[in-house]
CSV table of C-alpha atoms and ligand atoms in Angstrom, one decimal:
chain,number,residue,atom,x,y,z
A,623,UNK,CA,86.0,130.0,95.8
A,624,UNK,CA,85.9,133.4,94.4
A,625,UNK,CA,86.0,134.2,90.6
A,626,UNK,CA,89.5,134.8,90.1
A,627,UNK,CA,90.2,131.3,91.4
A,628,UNK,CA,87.4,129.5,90.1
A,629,UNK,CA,89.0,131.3,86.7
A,630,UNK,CA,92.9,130.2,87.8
A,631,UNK,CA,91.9,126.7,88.2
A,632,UNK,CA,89.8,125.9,84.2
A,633,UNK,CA,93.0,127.7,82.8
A,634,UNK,CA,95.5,125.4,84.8
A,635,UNK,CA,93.1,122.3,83.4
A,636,UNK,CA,93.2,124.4,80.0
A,637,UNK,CA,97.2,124.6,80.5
A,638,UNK,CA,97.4,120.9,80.7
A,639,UNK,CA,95.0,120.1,77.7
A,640,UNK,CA,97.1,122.2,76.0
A,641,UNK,CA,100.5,120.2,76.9
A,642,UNK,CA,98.4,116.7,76.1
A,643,UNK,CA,98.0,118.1,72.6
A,644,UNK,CA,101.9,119.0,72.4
A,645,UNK,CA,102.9,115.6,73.4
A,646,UNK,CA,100.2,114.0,71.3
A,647,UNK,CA,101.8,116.2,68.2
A,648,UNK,CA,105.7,115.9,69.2
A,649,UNK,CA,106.6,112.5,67.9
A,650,UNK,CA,105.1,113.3,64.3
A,651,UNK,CA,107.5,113.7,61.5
A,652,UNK,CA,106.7,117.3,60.1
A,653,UNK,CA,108.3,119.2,57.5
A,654,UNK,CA,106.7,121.8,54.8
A,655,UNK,CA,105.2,119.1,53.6
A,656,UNK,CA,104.4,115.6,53.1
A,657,UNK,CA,102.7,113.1,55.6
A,658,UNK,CA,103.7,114.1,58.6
A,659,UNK,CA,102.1,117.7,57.9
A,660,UNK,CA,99.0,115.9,56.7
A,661,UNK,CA,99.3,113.8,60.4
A,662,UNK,CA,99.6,116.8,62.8
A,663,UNK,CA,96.6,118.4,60.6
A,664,UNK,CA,94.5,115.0,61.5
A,665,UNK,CA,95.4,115.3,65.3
A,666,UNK,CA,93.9,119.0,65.6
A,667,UNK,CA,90.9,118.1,63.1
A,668,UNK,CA,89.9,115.7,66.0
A,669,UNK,CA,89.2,118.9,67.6
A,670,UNK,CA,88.3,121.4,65.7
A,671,UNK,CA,86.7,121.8,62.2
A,672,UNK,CA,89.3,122.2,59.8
A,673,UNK,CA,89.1,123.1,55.3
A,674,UNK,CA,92.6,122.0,53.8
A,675,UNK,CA,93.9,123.0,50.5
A,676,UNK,CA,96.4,121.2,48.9
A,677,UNK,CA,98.8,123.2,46.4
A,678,UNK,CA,100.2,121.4,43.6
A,679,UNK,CA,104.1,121.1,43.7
A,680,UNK,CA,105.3,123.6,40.9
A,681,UNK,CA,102.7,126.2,41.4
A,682,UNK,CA,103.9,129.4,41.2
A,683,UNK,CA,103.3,131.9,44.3
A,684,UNK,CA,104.4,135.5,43.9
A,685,UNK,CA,108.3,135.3,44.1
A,686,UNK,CA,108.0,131.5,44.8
A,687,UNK,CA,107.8,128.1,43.6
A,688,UNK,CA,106.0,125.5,45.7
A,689,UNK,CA,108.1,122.3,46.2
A,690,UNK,CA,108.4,118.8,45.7
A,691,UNK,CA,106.9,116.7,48.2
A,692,UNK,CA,108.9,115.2,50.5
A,693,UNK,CA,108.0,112.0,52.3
A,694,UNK,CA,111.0,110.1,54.3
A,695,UNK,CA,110.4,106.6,55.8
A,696,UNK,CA,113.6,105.6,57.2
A,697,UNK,CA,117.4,107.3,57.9
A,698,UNK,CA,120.3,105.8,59.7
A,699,UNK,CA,124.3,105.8,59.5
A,700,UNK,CA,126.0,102.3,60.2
A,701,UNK,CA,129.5,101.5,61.0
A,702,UNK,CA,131.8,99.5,59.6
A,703,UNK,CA,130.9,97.0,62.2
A,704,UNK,CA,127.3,97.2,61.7
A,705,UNK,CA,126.7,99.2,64.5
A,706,UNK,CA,123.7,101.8,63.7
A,707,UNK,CA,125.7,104.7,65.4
A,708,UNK,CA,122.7,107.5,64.2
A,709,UNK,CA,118.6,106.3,64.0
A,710,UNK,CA,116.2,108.7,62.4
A,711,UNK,CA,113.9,106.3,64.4
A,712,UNK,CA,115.6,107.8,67.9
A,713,UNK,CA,114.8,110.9,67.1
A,714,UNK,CA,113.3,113.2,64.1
A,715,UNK,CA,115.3,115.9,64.2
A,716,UNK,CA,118.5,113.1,63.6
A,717,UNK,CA,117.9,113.8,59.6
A,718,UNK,CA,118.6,116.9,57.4
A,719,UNK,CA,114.9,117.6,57.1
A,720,UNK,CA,114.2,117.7,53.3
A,721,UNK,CA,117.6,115.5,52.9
A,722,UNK,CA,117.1,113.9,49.4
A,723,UNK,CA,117.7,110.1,49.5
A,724,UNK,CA,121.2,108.5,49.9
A,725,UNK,CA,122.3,105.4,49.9
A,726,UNK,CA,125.5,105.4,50.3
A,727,UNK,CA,129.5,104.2,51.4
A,728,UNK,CA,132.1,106.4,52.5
A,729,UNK,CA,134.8,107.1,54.9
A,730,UNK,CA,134.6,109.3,57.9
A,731,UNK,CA,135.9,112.6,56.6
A,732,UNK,CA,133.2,111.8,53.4
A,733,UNK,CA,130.5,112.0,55.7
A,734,UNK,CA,131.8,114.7,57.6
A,735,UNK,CA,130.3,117.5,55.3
A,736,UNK,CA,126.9,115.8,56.0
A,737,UNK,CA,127.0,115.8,59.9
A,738,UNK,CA,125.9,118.9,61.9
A,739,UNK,CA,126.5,119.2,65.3
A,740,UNK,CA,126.4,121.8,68.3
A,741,UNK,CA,129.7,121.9,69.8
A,742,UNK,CA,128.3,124.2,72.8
A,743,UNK,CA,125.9,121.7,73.8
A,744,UNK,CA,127.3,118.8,73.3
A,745,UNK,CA,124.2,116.4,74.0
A,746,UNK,CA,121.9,118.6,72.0
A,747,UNK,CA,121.1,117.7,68.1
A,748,UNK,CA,120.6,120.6,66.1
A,749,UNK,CA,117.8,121.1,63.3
A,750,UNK,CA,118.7,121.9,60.3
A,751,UNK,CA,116.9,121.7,56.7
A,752,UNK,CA,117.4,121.9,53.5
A,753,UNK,CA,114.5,123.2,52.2
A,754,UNK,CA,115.4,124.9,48.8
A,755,UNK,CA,118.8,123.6,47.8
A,756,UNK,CA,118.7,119.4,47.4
A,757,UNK,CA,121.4,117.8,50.2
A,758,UNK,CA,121.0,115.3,52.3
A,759,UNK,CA,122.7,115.0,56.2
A,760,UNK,CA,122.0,114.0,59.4
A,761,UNK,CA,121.9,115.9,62.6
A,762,UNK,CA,123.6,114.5,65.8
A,763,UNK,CA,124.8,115.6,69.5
A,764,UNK,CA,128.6,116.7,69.8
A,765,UNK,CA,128.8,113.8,71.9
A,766,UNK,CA,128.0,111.3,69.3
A,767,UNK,CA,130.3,112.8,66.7
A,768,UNK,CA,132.9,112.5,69.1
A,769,UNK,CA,132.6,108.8,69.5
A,770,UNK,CA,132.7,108.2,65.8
A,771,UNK,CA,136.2,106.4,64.6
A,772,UNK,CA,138.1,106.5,61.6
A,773,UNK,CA,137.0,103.7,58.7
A,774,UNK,CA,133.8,103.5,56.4
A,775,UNK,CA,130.3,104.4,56.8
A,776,UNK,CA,126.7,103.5,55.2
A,777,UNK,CA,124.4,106.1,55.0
A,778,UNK,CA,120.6,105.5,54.3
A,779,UNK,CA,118.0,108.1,54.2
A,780,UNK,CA,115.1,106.8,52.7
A,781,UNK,CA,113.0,109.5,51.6
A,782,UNK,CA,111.1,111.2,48.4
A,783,UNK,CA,111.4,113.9,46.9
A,784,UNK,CA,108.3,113.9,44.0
A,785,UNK,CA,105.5,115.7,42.9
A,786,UNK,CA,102.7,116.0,45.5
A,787,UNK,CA,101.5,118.9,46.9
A,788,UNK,CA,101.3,121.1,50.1
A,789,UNK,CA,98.8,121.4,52.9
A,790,UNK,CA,97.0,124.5,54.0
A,791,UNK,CA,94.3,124.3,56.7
A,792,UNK,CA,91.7,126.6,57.9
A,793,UNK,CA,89.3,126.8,60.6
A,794,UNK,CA,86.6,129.3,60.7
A,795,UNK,CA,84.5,130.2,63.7
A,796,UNK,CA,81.5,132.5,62.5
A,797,UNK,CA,80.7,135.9,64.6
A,798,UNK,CA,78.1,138.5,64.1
A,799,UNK,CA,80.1,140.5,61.4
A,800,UNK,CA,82.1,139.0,58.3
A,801,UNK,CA,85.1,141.4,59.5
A,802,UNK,CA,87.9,138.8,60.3
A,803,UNK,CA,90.5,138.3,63.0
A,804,UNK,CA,92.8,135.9,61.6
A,805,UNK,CA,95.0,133.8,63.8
A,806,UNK,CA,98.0,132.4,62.4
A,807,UNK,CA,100.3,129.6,63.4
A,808,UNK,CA,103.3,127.5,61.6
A,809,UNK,CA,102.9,124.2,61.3
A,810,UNK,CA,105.9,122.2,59.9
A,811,UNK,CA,108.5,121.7,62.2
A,812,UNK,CA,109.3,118.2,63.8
A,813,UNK,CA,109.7,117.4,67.2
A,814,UNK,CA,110.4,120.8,68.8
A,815,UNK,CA,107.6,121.9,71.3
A,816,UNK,CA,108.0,126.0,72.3
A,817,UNK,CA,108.3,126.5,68.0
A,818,UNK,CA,106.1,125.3,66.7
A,819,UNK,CA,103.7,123.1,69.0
A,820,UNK,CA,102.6,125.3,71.4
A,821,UNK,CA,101.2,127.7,69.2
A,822,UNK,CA,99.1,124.5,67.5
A,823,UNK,CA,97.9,123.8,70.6
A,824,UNK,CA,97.0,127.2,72.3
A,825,UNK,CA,95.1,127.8,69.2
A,826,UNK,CA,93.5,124.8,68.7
A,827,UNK,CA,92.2,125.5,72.2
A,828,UNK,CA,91.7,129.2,71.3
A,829,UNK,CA,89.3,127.6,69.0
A,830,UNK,CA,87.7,125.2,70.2
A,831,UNK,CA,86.6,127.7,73.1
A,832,UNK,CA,85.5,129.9,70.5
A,833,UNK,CA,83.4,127.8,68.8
A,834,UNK,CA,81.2,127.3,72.6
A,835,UNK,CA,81.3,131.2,73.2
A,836,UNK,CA,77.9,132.9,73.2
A,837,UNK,CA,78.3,136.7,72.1
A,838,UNK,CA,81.3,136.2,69.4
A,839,UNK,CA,81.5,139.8,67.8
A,840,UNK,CA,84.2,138.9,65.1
A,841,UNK,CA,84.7,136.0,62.6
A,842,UNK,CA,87.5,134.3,63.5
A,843,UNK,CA,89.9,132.4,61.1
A,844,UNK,CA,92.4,130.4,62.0
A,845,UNK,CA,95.5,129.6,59.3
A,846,UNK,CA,97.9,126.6,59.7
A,847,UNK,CA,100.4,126.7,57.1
A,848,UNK,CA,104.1,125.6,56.9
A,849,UNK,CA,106.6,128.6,57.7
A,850,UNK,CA,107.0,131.0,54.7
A,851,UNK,CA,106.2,129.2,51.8
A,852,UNK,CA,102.7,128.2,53.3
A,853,UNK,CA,102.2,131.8,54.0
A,854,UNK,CA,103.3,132.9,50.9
A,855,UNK,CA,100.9,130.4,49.2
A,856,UNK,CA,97.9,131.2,51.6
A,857,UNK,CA,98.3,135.1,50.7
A,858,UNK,CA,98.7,134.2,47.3
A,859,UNK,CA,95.4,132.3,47.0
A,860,UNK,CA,93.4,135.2,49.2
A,861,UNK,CA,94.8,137.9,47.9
A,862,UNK,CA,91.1,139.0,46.8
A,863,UNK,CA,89.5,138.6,50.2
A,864,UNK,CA,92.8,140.0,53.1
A,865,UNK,CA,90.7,143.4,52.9
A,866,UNK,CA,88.4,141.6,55.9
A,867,UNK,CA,91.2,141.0,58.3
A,868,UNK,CA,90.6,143.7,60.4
A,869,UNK,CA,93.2,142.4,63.0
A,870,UNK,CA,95.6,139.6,63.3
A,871,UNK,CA,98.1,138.0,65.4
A,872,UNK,CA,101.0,135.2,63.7
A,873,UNK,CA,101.2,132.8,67.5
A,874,UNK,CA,104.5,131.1,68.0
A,875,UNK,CA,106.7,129.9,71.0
A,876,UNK,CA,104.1,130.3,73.5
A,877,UNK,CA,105.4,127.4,76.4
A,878,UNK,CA,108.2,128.4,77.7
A,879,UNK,CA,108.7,129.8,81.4
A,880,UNK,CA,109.7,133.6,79.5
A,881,UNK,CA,107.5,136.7,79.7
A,882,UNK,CA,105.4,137.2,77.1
A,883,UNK,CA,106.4,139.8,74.2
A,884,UNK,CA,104.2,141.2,71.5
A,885,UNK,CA,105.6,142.4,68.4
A,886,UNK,CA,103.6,145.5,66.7
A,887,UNK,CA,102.6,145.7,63.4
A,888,UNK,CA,104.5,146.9,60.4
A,889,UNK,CA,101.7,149.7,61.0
A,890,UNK,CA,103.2,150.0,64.6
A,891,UNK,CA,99.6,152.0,65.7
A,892,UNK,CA,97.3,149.3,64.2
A,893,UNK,CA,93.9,148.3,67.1
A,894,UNK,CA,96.0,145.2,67.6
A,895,UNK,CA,99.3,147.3,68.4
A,896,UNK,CA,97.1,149.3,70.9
A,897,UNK,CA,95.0,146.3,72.5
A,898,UNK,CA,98.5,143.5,72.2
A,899,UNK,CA,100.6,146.2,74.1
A,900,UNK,CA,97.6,147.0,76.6
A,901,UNK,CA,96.8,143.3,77.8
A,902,UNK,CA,100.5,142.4,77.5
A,903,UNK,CA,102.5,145.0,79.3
A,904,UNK,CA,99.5,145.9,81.5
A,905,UNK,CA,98.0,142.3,82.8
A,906,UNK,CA,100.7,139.9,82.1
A,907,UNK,CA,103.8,142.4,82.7
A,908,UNK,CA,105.5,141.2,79.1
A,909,UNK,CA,107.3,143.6,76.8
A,910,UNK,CA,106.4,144.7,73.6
A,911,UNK,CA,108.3,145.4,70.5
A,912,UNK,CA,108.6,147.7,67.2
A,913,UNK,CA,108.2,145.4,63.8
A,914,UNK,CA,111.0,144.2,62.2
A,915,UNK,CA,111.4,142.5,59.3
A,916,UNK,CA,112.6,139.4,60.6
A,917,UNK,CA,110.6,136.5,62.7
A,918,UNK,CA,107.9,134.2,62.1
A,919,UNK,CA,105.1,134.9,59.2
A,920,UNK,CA,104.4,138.7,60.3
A,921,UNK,CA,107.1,139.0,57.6
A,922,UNK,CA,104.2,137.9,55.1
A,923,UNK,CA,101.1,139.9,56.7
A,924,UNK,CA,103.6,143.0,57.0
A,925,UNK,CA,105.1,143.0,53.7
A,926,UNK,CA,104.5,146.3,52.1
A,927,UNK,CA,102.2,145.0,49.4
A,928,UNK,CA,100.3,143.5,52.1
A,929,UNK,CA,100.7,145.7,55.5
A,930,UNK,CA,98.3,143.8,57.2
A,931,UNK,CA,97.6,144.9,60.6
A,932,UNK,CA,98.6,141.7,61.9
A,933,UNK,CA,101.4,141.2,65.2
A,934,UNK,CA,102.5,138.7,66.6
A,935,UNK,CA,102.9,137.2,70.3
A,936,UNK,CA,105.5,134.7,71.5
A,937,UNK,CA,106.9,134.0,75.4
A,938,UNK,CA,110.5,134.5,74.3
A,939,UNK,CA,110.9,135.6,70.7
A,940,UNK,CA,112.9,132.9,68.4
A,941,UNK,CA,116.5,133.0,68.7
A,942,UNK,CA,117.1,134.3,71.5
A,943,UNK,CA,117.0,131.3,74.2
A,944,UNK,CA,119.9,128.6,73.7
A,945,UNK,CA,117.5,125.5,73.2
A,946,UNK,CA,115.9,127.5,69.7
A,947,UNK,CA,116.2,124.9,67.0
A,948,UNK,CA,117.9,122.2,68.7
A,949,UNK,CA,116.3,119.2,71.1
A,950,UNK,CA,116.2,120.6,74.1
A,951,UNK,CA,112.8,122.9,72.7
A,952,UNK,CA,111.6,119.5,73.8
A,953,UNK,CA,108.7,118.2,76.4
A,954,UNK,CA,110.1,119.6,78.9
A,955,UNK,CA,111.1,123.0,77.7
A,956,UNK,CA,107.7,124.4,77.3
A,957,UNK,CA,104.8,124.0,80.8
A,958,UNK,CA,101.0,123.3,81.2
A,959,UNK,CA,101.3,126.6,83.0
A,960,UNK,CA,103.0,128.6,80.6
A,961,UNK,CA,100.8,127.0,77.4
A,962,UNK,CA,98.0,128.5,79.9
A,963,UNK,CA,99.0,131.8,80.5
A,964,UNK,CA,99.2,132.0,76.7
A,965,UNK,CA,96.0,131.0,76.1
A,966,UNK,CA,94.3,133.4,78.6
A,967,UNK,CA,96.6,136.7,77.0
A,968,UNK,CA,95.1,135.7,73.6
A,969,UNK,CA,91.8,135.2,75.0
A,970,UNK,CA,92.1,138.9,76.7
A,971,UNK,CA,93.3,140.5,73.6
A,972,UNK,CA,90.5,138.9,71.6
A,973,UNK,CA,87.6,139.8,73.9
A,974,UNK,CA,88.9,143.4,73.7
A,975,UNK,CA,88.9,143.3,70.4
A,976,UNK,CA,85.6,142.2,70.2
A,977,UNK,CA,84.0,145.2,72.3
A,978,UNK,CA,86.5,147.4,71.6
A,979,UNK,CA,84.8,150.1,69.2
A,980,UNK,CA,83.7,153.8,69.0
A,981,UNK,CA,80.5,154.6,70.5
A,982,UNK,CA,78.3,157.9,70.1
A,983,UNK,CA,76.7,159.2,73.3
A,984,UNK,CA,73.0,160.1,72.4
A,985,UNK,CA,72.1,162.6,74.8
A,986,UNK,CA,75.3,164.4,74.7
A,987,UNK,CA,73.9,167.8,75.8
A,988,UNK,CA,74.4,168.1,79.3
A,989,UNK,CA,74.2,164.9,81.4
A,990,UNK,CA,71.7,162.6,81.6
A,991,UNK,CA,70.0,161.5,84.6
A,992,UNK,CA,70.9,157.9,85.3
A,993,UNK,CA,69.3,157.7,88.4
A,994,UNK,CA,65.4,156.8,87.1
A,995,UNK,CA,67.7,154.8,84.3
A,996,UNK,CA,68.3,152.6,87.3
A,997,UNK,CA,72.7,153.3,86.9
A,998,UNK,CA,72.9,155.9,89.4
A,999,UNK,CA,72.0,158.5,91.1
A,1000,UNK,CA,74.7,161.9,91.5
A,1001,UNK,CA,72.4,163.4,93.5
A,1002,UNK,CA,72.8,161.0,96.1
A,1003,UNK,CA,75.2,163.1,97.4
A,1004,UNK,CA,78.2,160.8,97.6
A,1005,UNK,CA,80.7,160.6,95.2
A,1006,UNK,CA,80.6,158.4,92.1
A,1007,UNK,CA,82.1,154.7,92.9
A,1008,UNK,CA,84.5,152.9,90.3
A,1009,UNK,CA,81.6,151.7,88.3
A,1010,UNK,CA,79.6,155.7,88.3
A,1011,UNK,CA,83.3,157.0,86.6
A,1012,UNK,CA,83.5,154.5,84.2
A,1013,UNK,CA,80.1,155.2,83.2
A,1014,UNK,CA,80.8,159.3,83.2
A,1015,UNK,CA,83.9,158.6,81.1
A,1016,UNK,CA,82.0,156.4,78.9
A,1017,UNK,CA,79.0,158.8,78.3
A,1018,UNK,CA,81.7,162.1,78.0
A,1019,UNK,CA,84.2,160.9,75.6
A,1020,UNK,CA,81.9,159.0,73.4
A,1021,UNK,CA,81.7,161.9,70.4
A,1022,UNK,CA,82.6,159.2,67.9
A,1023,UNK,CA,85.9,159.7,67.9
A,1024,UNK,CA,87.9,157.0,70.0
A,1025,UNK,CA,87.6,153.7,71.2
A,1026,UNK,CA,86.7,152.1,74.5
A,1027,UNK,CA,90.6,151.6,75.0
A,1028,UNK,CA,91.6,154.9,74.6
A,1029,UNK,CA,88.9,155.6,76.8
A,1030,UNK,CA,89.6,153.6,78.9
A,1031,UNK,CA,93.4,154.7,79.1
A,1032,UNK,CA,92.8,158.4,79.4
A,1033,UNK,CA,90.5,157.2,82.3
A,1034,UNK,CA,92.9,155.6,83.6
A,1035,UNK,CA,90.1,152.5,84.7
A,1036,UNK,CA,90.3,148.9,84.0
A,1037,UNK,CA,89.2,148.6,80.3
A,1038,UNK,CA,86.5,145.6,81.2
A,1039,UNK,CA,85.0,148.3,83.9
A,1040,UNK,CA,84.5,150.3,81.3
A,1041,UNK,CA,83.3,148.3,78.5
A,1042,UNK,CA,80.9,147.1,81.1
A,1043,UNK,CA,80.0,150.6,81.4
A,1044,UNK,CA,79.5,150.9,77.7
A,1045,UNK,CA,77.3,147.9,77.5
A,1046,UNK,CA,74.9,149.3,80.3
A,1047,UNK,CA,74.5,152.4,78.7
A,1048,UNK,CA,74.2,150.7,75.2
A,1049,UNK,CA,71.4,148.9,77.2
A,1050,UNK,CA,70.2,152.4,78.4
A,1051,UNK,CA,69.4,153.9,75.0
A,1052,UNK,CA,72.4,156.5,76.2
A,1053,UNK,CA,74.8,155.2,73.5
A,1054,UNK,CA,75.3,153.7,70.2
A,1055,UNK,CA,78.1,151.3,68.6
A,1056,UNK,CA,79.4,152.5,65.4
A,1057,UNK,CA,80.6,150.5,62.9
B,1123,ZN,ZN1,111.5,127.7,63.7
């Protein structure tokens, strides 16, 4: 078997790890917090080592308020038969998430206010939330709407809404420098697999891997935190120490059969800009796109106070497939293969972010003889393979001034020929890593 195989088949076994951890996650409850978030957080600490933080309900976080608690044990509609027509227990996403409690009587076109549906699919249930304005409802397929008749109702959701707290969780895998990449995934949505599940799995993967890699350049950090508010509140607390990020990625939707598509930067020319559109348009054939102030958490990292240079990478950005926010982003929406290819773009970009760096050549007058340095010989006679360019290129653009990429780019060579290059001439005494 040759390497490229040999490397095709751990990622497929990766790929279906991954998808384990997604089914293992998708029955749990989540919301921004409460029990279920705490749940999901115990499931990935079985793999990887993981500090939480919980914020008191109340605290104030820039422009925001952290909220109550919200804890739900039981939801259901019954009809005037008894009939339970709607079970929170058939499915999570069948109640409001956030819905204060109820317990309650009423006719059909009472609870008809409460009911959400989506008439274009008409066996999907929608999720919906109420997150920052008490309600309560329930979510249900078009279908089962339909089959509702006229008469009374009782509604029961059995939830809390109280003073606790919510959950932040970090994982931090050490590397030779303090200077951070920080990896970032949502972690509050219930029962829908491409948002947010895959990204909890590829990077719980991404770091348990991490934590068995020999040569880790980079401290990684890894940042589970409900959508928004739990990215407001993880800023908020670290607002002393975001100057170490040097790079950063927000991971979302990363199982479905779509391309891949990285998202610059507010920055837009940031290292991660350069290396995200490099491995994605380049090995995985993805697209990339400018910032925009709409998404996942980049809107946090890339708030102007901030301007982190943080992007983000998805398979098909939010929105913009039909079963976004409904239950068909279920189990079999997202693929072992798909939660693989993910995982080996993220592993790409990091290990070129690792030896991507500037180098100085030391004997930059003229040449130097490589031959008795045992990398080759130009007197040979014949001209330079793959391996003898990459190592000219290397040795001739290295003034300090750009990067193994850009190198690497201009040389129009693979960039892992030529950071091989780099590290045998590192190895030489021919060239230095800067800082
Ligand atoms: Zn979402």
């Amino acid at each position: 078997m040759n390497a490229a195989a040999a490397g095709a088949g751990e990622y497929a076994e990766l790929g279906r790890d991954a998808y384990a951890l997604v089914e293992e996650l998708y029955p749990i409850c989540r919301s921004i917090t409460g029990n279920g978030l705490r749940a999901t957080l115990d499931v990935l600490q079985r793999r990887i080592p993981l500090s939480r933080i919980e914020i008191a309900s109340g605290t104030q976080v820039f422009d925001w308020v952290i909220p109550p608690e919200w804890n739900i044990r039981e939801a259901w509609i019954d009809d005037a038969g008894g009939r339970r027509v709607v079970d929170f227990r058939d499915h999570n996403l069948h109640v409001v998430n956030y819905s204060a409690p109820v317990r309650a009587r009423l006719p059909l076109a009472g609870l008809r206010p409460h009911l959400h549906t989506l008439p274009a699919h008409p066996d999907w249930i929608p999720y919906r939330t109420s997150y920052y304005r008490e309600s309560w409802g329930f979510c249900l397929s078009q279908r089962q709407l339909d089959a509702l008749r006229e008469g009374e109702y009782e509604v029961c959701i059995d939830s809390t809404l109280a003073p606790g707290s919510l959950t932040l969780a970090e994982c931090v895998i050490p590397g030779a420098v303090s200077d951070e990449v920080l990896l970032y995934a949502h972690d509050c949505h219930p029962s829908l697999c491409n948002d947010n599940l895959s990204a909890l799995a590829v990077a719980t993967l991404l770091a348990q891997r991490r934590a068995q890699a020999p040569a880790r350049h980079y401290t990684w950090r890894f940042v589970f935190a409900p959508a928004t508010i739990g990215a407001i509140a993880w800023l908020h607390r670290n607002e002393a120490r975001v100057g170490a990020i040097r790079h950063g990625l927000v991971l979302a939707s990363l199982g479905d059969r779509g391309a891949l598509t990285y998202k610059r930067s507010r920055r837009g020319n940031a290292d991660i800009d350069r290396v995200g559109e490099h491995v994605i348009a380049r090995a995985h054939a993805g697209s990339c796109e400018d910032f925009s102030p709409y998404g996942y958490d980049e809107r946090q990292f890339c708030s102007p106070g901030f301007d982190l240079p943080v992007g983000r990478l998805t398979r098909t950005p939010n929105g913009r497939y039909a079963e976004y926010h409904s239950s068909a982003d279920n189990l079999a929406f997202v693929t072992p293969a798909a939660l693989a290819d993910s995982l080996r773009a993220c592993e790409q970009i990091l290990a070129l972010l690792d030896t991507n760096a500037r180098y100085l050549n030391l004997a930059p007058k003229c040449e130097p003889r490589l031959g008795p340095r045992g990398l080759y010989d130009l007197a040979g006679g014949q001209a330079p393979g793959e391996f003898g360019h990459a190592l000219l290129w290397v040795l001739n653009q290295s003034d300090g001034g750009q990067d193994l990429l850009a190198i690497a780019q201009k040389a129009r060579l693979d960039y892992g020929l030529v950071a091989r290059a780099a590290a045998a001439l590192v190895n030489a005494r021919l060239l230095r890593r800067l800082p």
